[in-house]
CSV table of C-alpha atoms in Angstrom, one decimal:
chain,number,residue,atom,x,y,z
F,1,MET,CA,14.6,6.8,-16.8
F,2,ASP,CA,17.2,5.8,-19.4
F,3,ASN,CA,18.0,9.4,-20.5
F,4,GLY,CA,17.7,11.0,-17.1
F,5,GLN,CA,21.5,11.3,-16.6
F,6,ILE,CA,21.2,10.2,-12.9
F,7,ASP,CA,23.8,7.6,-11.9
F,8,ILE,CA,21.3,5.4,-10.0
F,9,SER,CA,19.7,2.0,-10.6
F,10,TYR,CA,15.9,1.5,-10.3
F,11,CYS,CA,13.4,-1.3,-9.8
F,12,ASP,CA,9.9,-0.6,-11.2
F,13,ARG,CA,6.7,-2.4,-10.4
F,14,ILE,CA,3.0,-1.7,-10.8
F,15,TYR,CA,0.7,-2.7,-7.9
F,16,HIS,CA,-3.1,-3.2,-8.0
F,17,PRO,CA,-4.5,0.3,-7.7
F,18,LYS,CA,-7.2,-0.6,-5.2
F,19,VAL,CA,-6.3,-3.8,-3.3
F,20,PHE,CA,-3.0,-4.3,-1.4
F,21,THR,CA,-3.1,-8.1,-0.8
F,22,GLU,CA,-1.1,-10.1,1.6
F,23,GLU,CA,0.7,-11.6,-1.3
F,24,ALA,CA,1.6,-8.2,-2.7
F,25,ALA,CA,3.0,-7.1,0.7
F,26,LEU,CA,5.2,-10.2,0.9
F,27,LEU,CA,6.5,-9.5,-2.6
F,28,TRP,CA,7.0,-5.9,-1.8
F,29,ARG,CA,8.9,-6.7,1.4
F,30,ALA,CA,11.1,-9.3,-0.5
F,31,MET,CA,11.9,-6.8,-3.2
F,32,LEU,CA,12.8,-4.0,-0.7
F,33,ASP,CA,15.1,-6.5,1.3
F,34,ARG,CA,16.7,-7.6,-2.0
F,35,GLU,CA,17.2,-4.1,-3.6
F,36,ARG,CA,17.8,-2.0,-0.5
F,37,PRO,CA,16.8,1.2,-2.3
F,38,THR,CA,17.8,4.6,-0.9
F,39,HIS,CA,14.8,6.4,-2.6
F,40,LEU,CA,11.2,5.4,-3.5
F,41,ALA,CA,9.3,7.4,-6.1
F,42,ILE,CA,5.7,6.3,-6.0
F,43,SER,CA,3.0,7.7,-8.3
F,44,SER,CA,-0.7,7.1,-7.6
F,45,THR,CA,-4.2,8.0,-8.6
F,46,TYR,CA,-7.1,8.5,-6.2
F,47,ASP,CA,-7.9,4.8,-6.2
F,48,SER,CA,-4.3,3.9,-5.5
F,49,TRP,CA,-3.4,6.7,-3.0
F,50,HIS,CA,-4.1,4.4,0.0
F,51,VAL,CA,-2.0,1.7,-1.6
F,52,ALA,CA,0.9,4.1,-2.1
F,53,LEU,CA,0.7,5.0,1.6
F,54,LEU,CA,0.8,1.3,2.5
F,55,LEU,CA,3.8,0.8,0.3
F,56,GLY,CA,5.5,3.7,2.0
F,57,ARG,CA,4.8,2.6,5.5
F,58,VAL,CA,6.1,-1.0,4.8
F,59,ALA,CA,9.2,0.5,3.2
F,60,ARG,CA,9.8,2.6,6.3
F,61,GLU,CA,9.5,-0.5,8.5
F,62,ILE,CA,12.1,-2.4,6.6
F,63,LEU,CA,14.4,0.6,5.6
F,64,PRO,CA,13.9,3.3,8.2
F,65,ASN,CA,16.2,5.7,6.3
F,66,VAL,CA,14.7,5.4,2.9
F,67,ILE,CA,13.6,8.6,1.3
F,68,ILE,CA,10.0,8.6,-0.1
F,69,ILE,CA,8.8,10.9,-2.9
F,70,GLN,CA,5.1,10.7,-3.7
F,71,GLY,CA,3.3,12.1,-6.8
F,72,GLY,CA,0.6,11.4,-9.2
F,73,PRO,CA,-2.9,12.6,-10.1
F,74,HIS,CA,-4.2,12.6,-6.5
F,75,LEU,CA,-1.5,14.9,-5.3
F,76,ASP,CA,-1.8,17.1,-8.5
F,77,GLU,CA,-5.2,18.0,-7.2
F,78,VAL,CA,-4.8,18.3,-3.5
F,79,LEU,CA,-1.5,20.2,-3.6
F,80,GLU,CA,-3.1,23.1,-5.6
F,81,PRO,CA,-2.8,26.1,-3.3
F,82,PHE,CA,-6.5,27.0,-3.6
F,83,VAL,CA,-7.5,23.5,-2.6
F,84,LEU,CA,-5.2,23.4,0.5
F,85,ARG,CA,-6.3,26.9,1.4
F,86,ARG,CA,-10.1,26.0,1.3
F,87,THR,CA,-9.8,22.4,2.4
F,88,PRO,CA,-6.7,22.1,4.6
F,89,GLU,CA,-8.0,18.8,5.9
F,90,LEU,CA,-6.7,17.3,2.6
F,91,HIS,CA,-3.1,18.1,3.3
F,92,PRO,CA,-1.1,14.9,2.5
F,93,LEU,CA,1.4,15.3,5.3
F,94,ASP,CA,-1.2,15.5,8.0
F,95,GLY,CA,-1.7,12.6,10.4
F,96,ASP,CA,-0.4,9.1,9.8
F,97,ALA,CA,-0.1,9.8,6.0
F,98,GLY,CA,3.0,11.9,6.8
F,99,SER,CA,4.7,8.9,8.1
F,100,ALA,CA,4.8,7.5,4.5
F,101,VAL,CA,5.6,10.7,2.7
F,102,ASP,CA,8.8,12.8,2.8
F,103,PHE,CA,8.3,14.8,-0.3
F,104,ALA,CA,4.9,15.3,-2.0
F,105,VAL,CA,5.0,16.5,-5.6
F,106,GLY,CA,2.1,17.8,-7.7
F,107,GLY,CA,1.9,19.2,-11.2
F,108,ASP,CA,4.7,18.9,-13.8
F,109,GLY,CA,6.8,16.4,-11.9
F,110,GLU,CA,9.6,15.5,-14.4
F,111,TYR,CA,12.2,18.1,-13.5
F,112,ILE,CA,11.4,18.5,-9.8
F,113,LEU,CA,11.7,14.7,-9.3
F,114,ARG,CA,15.0,14.6,-11.0
F,115,TRP,CA,16.2,17.6,-8.9
F,116,LEU,CA,14.9,16.0,-5.7
F,117,VAL,CA,16.9,12.8,-6.4
F,118,GLU,CA,20.0,14.6,-7.3
F,119,ALA,CA,19.9,16.9,-4.3
F,120,THR,CA,19.4,14.1,-1.8
F,121,ILE,CA,21.6,11.3,-3.2
F,122,GLY,CA,23.9,10.3,-0.3
F,123,ALA,CA,21.7,11.7,2.5
F,124,GLU,CA,21.8,9.3,5.4
F,125,ASN,CA,18.0,9.6,6.1
F,126,ALA,CA,14.9,11.5,5.3
F,127,ALA,CA,15.7,14.3,7.9
F,128,ALA,CA,19.0,14.9,6.3
F,129,ALA,CA,17.4,14.9,2.8
F,130,THR,CA,14.7,17.5,3.8
F,131,ALA,CA,17.5,19.6,5.3
F,132,ARG,CA,19.4,19.5,2.0
F,133,VAL,CA,16.3,20.4,0.0
F,134,HIS,CA,15.4,23.2,2.4
F,135,SER,CA,18.9,24.7,2.0
F,136,ARG,CA,18.7,24.5,-1.8
F,137,ARG,CA,15.0,25.3,-2.3
F,138,ASP,CA,15.7,28.5,-4.2
F,139,GLU,CA,17.1,26.4,-7.0
F,140,THR,CA,13.6,25.2,-7.8
F,141,SER,CA,12.6,28.6,-9.1
F,142,ARG,CA,14.7,27.9,-12.2
F,143,LEU,CA,13.1,24.4,-12.9
F,144,PRO,CA,10.9,24.0,-16.0
F,145,GLY,CA,7.2,23.4,-15.4
F,146,ALA,CA,4.5,24.3,-12.9
F,147,ALA,CA,4.9,22.2,-9.7
F,148,ASN,CA,4.1,22.1,-6.0
F,149,LEU,CA,6.5,20.6,-3.5
F,150,LEU,CA,5.6,19.9,0.1
F,151,TYR,CA,7.8,18.6,2.9
F,152,VAL,CA,8.4,19.0,6.6
F,153,PHE,CA,11.5,20.6,7.9
F,154,ASP,CA,12.3,21.1,11.6
F,155,GLY,CA,8.8,20.3,12.6
F,156,ASP,CA,7.2,22.8,10.2
F,157,ARG,CA,5.3,22.2,6.9
F,158,GLN,CA,7.1,23.8,3.9
F,159,ALA,CA,5.6,24.6,0.5
F,160,VAL,CA,7.6,25.4,-2.6
F,161,ARG,CA,5.8,26.4,-5.7
F,162,PHE,CA,7.1,27.5,-9.1
F,163,ARG,CA,5.4,28.4,-12.4
F,164,ASN,CA,7.7,28.2,-15.4
F,165,PRO,CA,7.2,27.2,-19.0
F,166,LEU,CA,7.8,23.5,-19.7
F,167,PRO,CA,9.1,22.7,-23.2
F,168,LEU,CA,7.4,19.3,-23.8
F,169,ASP,CA,9.7,18.7,-26.7
F,170,ASP,CA,12.6,18.5,-24.3
F,171,LEU,CA,11.2,15.5,-22.5
F,172,PRO,CA,12.4,12.0,-23.5
F,173,PHE,CA,10.0,9.6,-25.0
F,174,VAL,CA,8.2,7.2,-22.6
F,175,PRO,CA,10.5,4.1,-22.1
F,176,ARG,CA,7.8,1.6,-23.3
F,177,HIS,CA,10.3,-1.3,-23.3
F,178,LEU,CA,9.9,-1.3,-19.5
F,179,LEU,CA,6.2,-2.3,-20.0
F,180,PRO,CA,5.0,-5.9,-20.3
F,181,VAL,CA,4.4,-7.1,-23.8
F,182,GLU,CA,0.7,-8.0,-23.1
F,183,ASP,CA,0.1,-4.2,-22.6
F,184,LEU,CA,0.5,-3.8,-26.4
F,185,TYR,CA,-2.8,-5.8,-26.9
F,186,ASP,CA,-5.0,-3.9,-24.7
F,187,PHE,CA,-7.1,-2.1,-27.4
F,188,ASP,CA,-9.9,-4.0,-29.0
F,189,CYS,CA,-10.6,-1.2,-31.5
F,190,PHE,CA,-7.6,-1.9,-33.7
F,191,ARG,CA,-7.7,-5.2,-35.5
F,192,ASP,CA,-6.1,-6.9,-38.5
F,193,ALA,CA,-8.0,-8.7,-41.4
F,194,GLY,CA,-8.1,-11.8,-39.3
F,195,GLY,CA,-9.7,-10.0,-36.3
F,196,ARG,CA,-6.7,-10.2,-34.1
F,197,ARG,CA,-5.8,-7.2,-32.0
F,198,LYS,CA,-2.9,-5.1,-33.3
F,199,PRO,CA,0.1,-4.1,-31.1
F,200,THR,CA,-1.0,-0.7,-29.9
F,201,VAL,CA,0.3,2.1,-27.5
F,202,THR,CA,-1.2,5.2,-26.1
F,203,MET,CA,0.4,8.5,-26.7
F,204,ILE,CA,-0.1,12.0,-25.2
F,205,THR,CA,0.3,14.9,-27.7
F,206,HIS,CA,-0.7,17.7,-25.3
F,207,ARG,CA,-1.4,18.5,-21.7
F,208,GLY,CA,-4.6,20.0,-20.5
F,209,CYS,CA,-7.9,20.6,-22.2
F,210,ARG,CA,-9.5,23.8,-23.6
F,211,ALA,CA,-12.9,22.8,-22.2
F,212,ARG,CA,-13.9,23.6,-18.6
F,213,CYS,CA,-16.6,21.1,-17.7
F,214,ASN,CA,-17.4,21.7,-14.1
F,215,PHE,CA,-17.1,18.0,-13.1
F,216,CYS,CA,-13.7,17.3,-14.6
F,217,SER,CA,-10.2,17.9,-13.2
F,218,GLU,CA,-8.4,17.9,-16.6
F,219,GLY,CA,-9.1,21.5,-17.4
F,220,LEU,CA,-5.5,22.6,-16.9
F,221,PRO,CA,-3.7,25.1,-19.1
F,222,TYR,CA,-3.4,23.7,-22.6
F,223,GLN,CA,0.1,23.0,-23.8
F,224,ALA,CA,1.0,20.9,-26.9
F,225,ARG,CA,4.0,19.0,-28.2
F,226,SER,CA,5.3,19.9,-31.8
F,227,HIS,CA,4.3,17.7,-34.6
F,228,ALA,CA,7.9,16.9,-35.3
F,229,HIS,CA,8.4,15.7,-31.7
F,230,ILE,CA,5.2,13.5,-31.8
F,231,LEU,CA,6.1,12.0,-35.2
F,232,ALA,CA,9.7,11.2,-34.1
F,233,GLU,CA,8.3,9.1,-31.2
F,234,ALA,CA,5.8,7.5,-33.6
F,235,GLN,CA,8.6,6.6,-36.0
F,236,GLU,CA,10.4,4.8,-33.1
F,237,LEU,CA,7.2,3.0,-32.2
F,238,ALA,CA,6.5,1.9,-35.8
F,239,GLY,CA,10.2,0.6,-36.0
F,240,SER,CA,9.6,-1.5,-32.8
F,241,GLY,CA,6.5,-3.3,-34.3
F,242,VAL,CA,3.7,-1.1,-33.1
F,243,ARG,CA,0.9,-0.8,-35.7
F,244,ALA,CA,-1.7,1.5,-34.0
F,245,VAL,CA,-1.6,4.5,-31.7
F,246,PHE,CA,-4.4,5.7,-29.4
F,247,LEU,CA,-4.1,9.4,-28.7
F,248,ASP,CA,-5.2,9.6,-25.1
F,249,ASP,CA,-5.6,13.4,-25.0
F,250,SER,CA,-8.8,14.9,-23.6
F,251,THR,CA,-9.7,16.3,-27.1
F,252,VAL,CA,-7.1,15.7,-29.9
F,253,GLN,CA,-8.9,18.2,-32.1
F,254,ASP,CA,-7.9,21.0,-29.8
F,255,ASP,CA,-5.0,21.0,-32.1
F,256,PRO,CA,-6.3,22.8,-35.2
F,257,ALA,CA,-3.7,21.0,-37.4
F,258,PHE,CA,-4.8,17.5,-36.3
F,259,ALA,CA,-5.4,16.4,-39.9
F,260,GLU,CA,-1.8,17.2,-40.7
F,261,LEU,CA,-0.5,15.2,-37.7
F,262,LEU,CA,-2.7,12.3,-39.0
F,263,LYS,CA,-0.9,12.4,-42.3
F,264,GLY,CA,2.4,11.9,-40.5
F,265,PHE,CA,1.1,8.8,-38.6
F,266,HIS,CA,-0.4,7.5,-41.9
F,267,SER,CA,3.0,7.8,-43.7
F,268,LEU,CA,4.5,5.6,-41.0
F,269,GLY,CA,1.9,2.9,-41.5
F,270,LEU,CA,0.1,3.5,-38.2
F,271,GLU,CA,-3.7,3.4,-37.6
F,272,VAL,CA,-5.0,6.0,-35.2
F,273,GLY,CA,-7.7,6.2,-32.6
F,274,ALA,CA,-8.4,9.3,-30.4
F,275,LEU,CA,-10.6,11.0,-27.9
F,276,THR,CA,-12.6,14.0,-29.1
F,277,ARG,CA,-15.9,15.8,-28.5
F,278,PHE,CA,-19.1,15.5,-30.6
F,279,ASP,CA,-19.1,19.2,-31.4
F,280,GLN,CA,-15.7,18.6,-33.1
F,281,VAL,CA,-17.0,16.0,-35.5
F,282,GLN,CA,-19.8,18.0,-37.2
F,283,ASP,CA,-18.0,18.3,-40.5
F,284,LEU,CA,-18.6,15.2,-42.6
F,285,LYS,CA,-16.0,16.0,-45.3
F,286,GLU,CA,-13.3,16.7,-42.6
F,287,LEU,CA,-14.1,13.3,-41.0
F,288,ALA,CA,-13.9,11.5,-44.4
F,289,ARG,CA,-10.5,13.2,-45.0
F,290,MET,CA,-9.3,12.0,-41.6
F,291,ARG,CA,-10.5,8.5,-42.3
F,292,ASP,CA,-8.3,8.5,-45.5
F,293,PHE,CA,-5.4,9.3,-43.3
F,294,GLY,CA,-5.8,6.3,-41.1
F,295,LEU,CA,-8.2,7.5,-38.3
F,296,VAL,CA,-10.2,4.4,-37.7
F,297,TYR,CA,-11.7,5.0,-34.2
F,298,LEU,CA,-13.0,7.9,-32.1
F,299,TYR,CA,-14.1,8.0,-28.5
F,300,ALA,CA,-16.5,10.8,-27.4
F,301,SER,CA,-18.5,11.6,-24.4
F,302,ILE,CA,-22.2,11.7,-24.3
F,303,GLU,CA,-22.1,12.2,-20.5
F,304,GLN,CA,-26.0,12.5,-20.3
F,305,TYR,CA,-28.3,12.7,-23.2
F,306,SER,CA,-30.2,15.8,-21.8
F,307,ASN,CA,-29.6,19.4,-22.8
F,308,GLN,CA,-30.5,20.5,-19.4
F,309,SER,CA,-27.8,18.3,-17.8
F,310,LEU,CA,-25.2,19.2,-20.5
F,311,ASP,CA,-25.9,22.9,-19.8
F,312,LEU,CA,-25.5,22.4,-16.0
F,313,MET,CA,-22.1,20.6,-16.5
F,314,HIS,CA,-20.9,23.5,-18.7
F,315,LYS,CA,-20.3,20.9,-21.5
F,316,LYS,CA,-21.1,23.5,-24.3
F,317,LEU,CA,-22.7,20.6,-26.2
F,318,ARG,CA,-26.2,19.8,-27.5
F,319,THR,CA,-28.0,16.5,-28.0
F,320,GLU,CA,-28.5,17.5,-31.6
F,321,GLN,CA,-24.7,17.7,-32.0
F,322,ILE,CA,-24.4,14.2,-30.5
F,323,ASP,CA,-26.9,12.9,-33.0
F,324,SER,CA,-25.1,14.4,-36.0
F,325,GLY,CA,-21.7,13.4,-34.7
F,326,VAL,CA,-22.8,9.8,-34.4
F,327,ARG,CA,-24.2,9.8,-38.0
F,328,ASN,CA,-21.1,11.4,-39.3
F,329,CYS,CA,-18.7,8.9,-37.8
F,330,ASN,CA,-20.9,6.1,-39.2
F,331,ASP,CA,-21.0,7.7,-42.7
F,332,SER,CA,-17.2,8.1,-42.6
F,333,ASP,CA,-16.7,4.5,-41.6
F,334,ILE,CA,-15.0,5.6,-38.3
F,335,ARG,CA,-15.8,3.3,-35.5
F,336,LEU,CA,-17.1,5.0,-32.3
F,337,GLY,CA,-16.9,4.5,-28.5
F,338,VAL,CA,-18.9,6.6,-26.1
F,339,SER,CA,-18.8,7.4,-22.4
F,340,LEU,CA,-21.7,8.0,-20.1
F,341,LEU,CA,-21.7,9.8,-16.8
F,342,PHE,CA,-24.1,9.2,-13.9
F,343,GLY,CA,-24.4,10.4,-10.3
F,344,LEU,CA,-24.2,14.1,-11.1
F,345,PRO,CA,-25.8,16.2,-8.3
F,346,TYR,CA,-28.0,18.0,-10.9
F,347,GLU,CA,-29.2,15.0,-12.9
F,348,THR,CA,-32.8,13.9,-12.9
F,349,PRO,CA,-34.4,10.4,-13.2
F,350,GLN,CA,-35.5,11.5,-16.7
F,351,SER,CA,-32.0,12.5,-17.9
F,352,VAL,CA,-30.6,9.1,-16.5
F,353,GLU,CA,-33.4,7.2,-18.4
F,354,ALA,CA,-33.0,9.1,-21.6
F,355,THR,CA,-29.1,8.5,-21.5
F,356,LEU,CA,-29.6,4.7,-21.0
F,357,ASP,CA,-32.3,4.6,-23.7
F,358,TYR,CA,-30.2,6.5,-26.2
F,359,ALA,CA,-27.0,4.4,-25.6
F,360,THR,CA,-29.0,1.2,-26.0
F,361,ARG,CA,-30.4,2.3,-29.3
F,362,LEU,CA,-27.0,3.1,-30.5
F,363,ARG,CA,-25.8,-0.3,-29.7
F,364,GLU,CA,-28.9,-2.0,-31.2
F,365,GLN,CA,-28.3,-0.1,-34.5
F,366,GLU,CA,-24.5,-0.9,-34.2
F,367,LEU,CA,-23.6,2.7,-34.4
F,368,VAL,CA,-21.3,2.5,-31.4
F,369,GLU,CA,-18.8,-0.3,-30.6
F,370,TYR,CA,-17.9,0.3,-27.0
F,371,VAL,CA,-19.6,2.0,-24.0
F,372,SER,CA,-17.9,3.2,-20.9
F,373,MET,CA,-19.8,4.2,-17.8
F,374,SER,CA,-18.5,6.6,-15.1
F,375,MET,CA,-19.9,7.6,-11.7
F,376,TYR,CA,-19.4,11.1,-10.7
F,377,SER,CA,-17.0,11.5,-7.8
F,378,TYR,CA,-16.2,14.6,-5.8
F,379,HIS,CA,-12.8,16.0,-6.9
F,380,PRO,CA,-11.1,18.8,-4.8
F,381,ARG,CA,-9.8,20.8,-7.8
F,382,THR,CA,-13.1,20.8,-9.8
F,383,PRO,CA,-15.7,23.6,-9.7
F,384,LEU,CA,-18.2,21.2,-8.5
F,385,GLY,CA,-15.9,19.8,-5.8
F,386,GLN,CA,-15.1,23.3,-4.5
F,387,MET,CA,-18.8,24.1,-4.4
F,388,ARG,CA,-19.2,21.3,-1.9
F,389,ARG,CA,-15.9,21.7,-0.1
F,390,GLU,CA,-17.6,21.3,3.2
F,391,LEU,CA,-18.3,17.7,2.2
F,392,LEU,CA,-14.7,17.3,0.9
F,393,ALA,CA,-13.4,18.3,4.2
F,394,GLY,CA,-15.1,15.3,5.8
F,395,PHE,CA,-13.8,12.8,3.2
F,396,ASP,CA,-10.9,10.6,4.1
F,397,PHE,CA,-8.7,9.9,1.0
F,398,ASN,CA,-6.0,8.1,3.1
F,399,ARG,CA,-8.0,4.9,3.1
F,400,ASP,CA,-9.2,2.3,0.7
F,401,PRO,CA,-12.1,3.4,-1.5
F,402,PRO,CA,-15.3,3.4,0.5
F,403,ASN,CA,-17.4,1.7,-2.4
F,404,LEU,CA,-15.0,-1.0,-3.4
F,405,ARG,CA,-17.8,-3.5,-4.3
F,406,HIS,CA,-20.4,-4.3,-6.9
F,407,PRO,CA,-22.1,-2.5,-8.5
F,408,TYR,CA,-19.8,0.5,-8.0
F,409,THR,CA,-16.8,-1.3,-9.4
F,410,SER,CA,-18.5,-1.5,-12.8
F,411,PHE,CA,-18.2,2.2,-13.1
F,412,GLU,CA,-15.1,4.3,-13.7
F,413,GLU,CA,-14.5,6.2,-10.5
F,414,GLY,CA,-17.4,4.4,-9.0
F,415,SER,CA,-15.4,3.4,-5.8
F,416,TRP,CA,-15.1,6.9,-4.3
F,417,TYR,CA,-17.3,9.6,-2.8
F,418,HIS,CA,-20.6,10.4,-4.6
F,419,PRO,CA,-23.7,12.6,-3.9
F,420,ASP,CA,-26.2,11.3,-1.5
F,421,HIS,CA,-28.7,10.0,-4.1
F,422,VAL,CA,-26.0,7.5,-5.4
F,423,THR,CA,-27.1,4.5,-3.4
F,424,ASP,CA,-26.6,0.8,-3.9
F,425,GLU,CA,-30.1,0.6,-5.4
F,426,TYR,CA,-29.4,3.5,-7.8
F,427,ALA,CA,-26.1,2.1,-9.0
F,428,ASP,CA,-27.5,-1.4,-9.4
F,429,SER,CA,-30.5,-0.2,-11.4
F,430,ILE,CA,-28.2,1.5,-13.9
F,431,TRP,CA,-25.9,-1.4,-14.0
F,432,LEU,CA,-28.8,-3.8,-14.9
F,433,ARG,CA,-29.9,-1.6,-17.6
F,434,ALA,CA,-26.4,-1.3,-19.1
F,435,GLU,CA,-25.9,-5.1,-18.8
F,436,SER,CA,-29.0,-5.7,-20.9
F,437,GLY,CA,-28.4,-2.9,-23.3
F,438,PHE,CA,-24.6,-3.1,-23.9
F,439,GLY,CA,-23.5,-6.4,-22.5
F,440,ASP,CA,-20.0,-7.4,-23.7
F,441,ARG,CA,-19.5,-4.0,-25.2
F,442,LEU,CA,-19.1,-2.4,-21.9
F,443,VAL,CA,-15.4,-1.3,-21.6
F,444,ARG,CA,-15.0,-2.8,-18.2
F,445,HIS,CA,-16.1,-6.2,-19.6
F,446,LEU,CA,-13.9,-6.4,-22.6
F,447,ALA,CA,-11.1,-8.5,-20.9
F,448,LYS,CA,-13.7,-11.2,-20.1
F,449,HIS,CA,-14.3,-11.9,-23.9
F,450,ARG,CA,-10.7,-12.2,-25.0
F,451,GLY,CA,-8.7,-15.3,-25.6
F,452,SER,CA,-5.6,-16.2,-23.8
F,453,VAL,CA,-3.4,-15.5,-26.8
F,454,PRO,CA,-2.3,-11.8,-27.3
F,455,GLY,CA,-4.4,-10.3,-30.0
F,456,ASP,CA,-7.1,-13.0,-29.8
F,457,ARG,CA,-10.6,-12.1,-28.8
């Protein structure tokens, strides 16, 4: 925002990703009436896609000529050419969804978003904006990144796709000063000697993941930032009072020089937590070295404690590696969080039971601090999603999530579309086991056990 070199003002706001309340609608209408924006750029996940459409429709009522640009993880998936080719019913400009979207952007959105705004500043309405973009669409072939742009011109759907390198080091750092101060205290795994949560931020060091698990949509081409660029951002953060960084990459040890990066964080006085895989924590000496450089917390996925299930999800992981990885983290004094995944089309009652039993034992032995539970949802871009694309064609993603109720809301991604065996009784039985086995260590419960003062439990 601050370094985009676009002479426009902006008004940023984050809305509840699942529920668009009457109060939120009134606030949104009041802000639109006060700000009178010419452009709206709205980013959304699956859970918030319907909210994004509602925001767009309300904006269109109040400001008929506003130009609406939609992006985010949902569109990253459905705009992939092979997804639209196989499941055209997911096209974001079909039906009433199109009334809330002028330009749909998927993929690397940084440069195409800036180009769209620059190309359409001064356009009197959306029709004039799309005409401008259509006349200049050849310019997009020179933009950095890999992106998909969809819009409607003269009644016909248009698609612009370009695939260029994106130098991540050229992107500005995230303008974190726009975020509420309380967001700095959202991580319970970083605490000072008095038990108070430390001011913490998340950071992305690369895009994509080298793994290709068939249920996951993050298996994009891997691309990393340089250590110099990462540490320059870390230095700014440390100077602003941040004391810990959580590296929210799919697998930070995809970077073979991760230990060297840790040294840089350590020299700035920053503790580090990160996501990894259990097959990446098999070397006890390496883990001990990382602990010396300020790595205090790791978060790794068990998914299901069953070699058969792990094989079927293409996890390339064995339960024996999970066991040794847990021991190594404990022996290295690195705190551990784990994730569990249920609702897979190929799981068995035995694999579900074994997973719950194993995670419960880990908590009883205090070998893990936090447990996150996810429910498998059909994603259009994943191998599993495409295997069942006849089902995807019948799913309506332009609505509120179909399972927005307990017990589904206790799972990550629990609110969306699942295989048929995922019933209320199935979800509730897992929830009850988790409640008794992990209790207040469930990630979705952490906020209930905090004090009102930032940093307090």
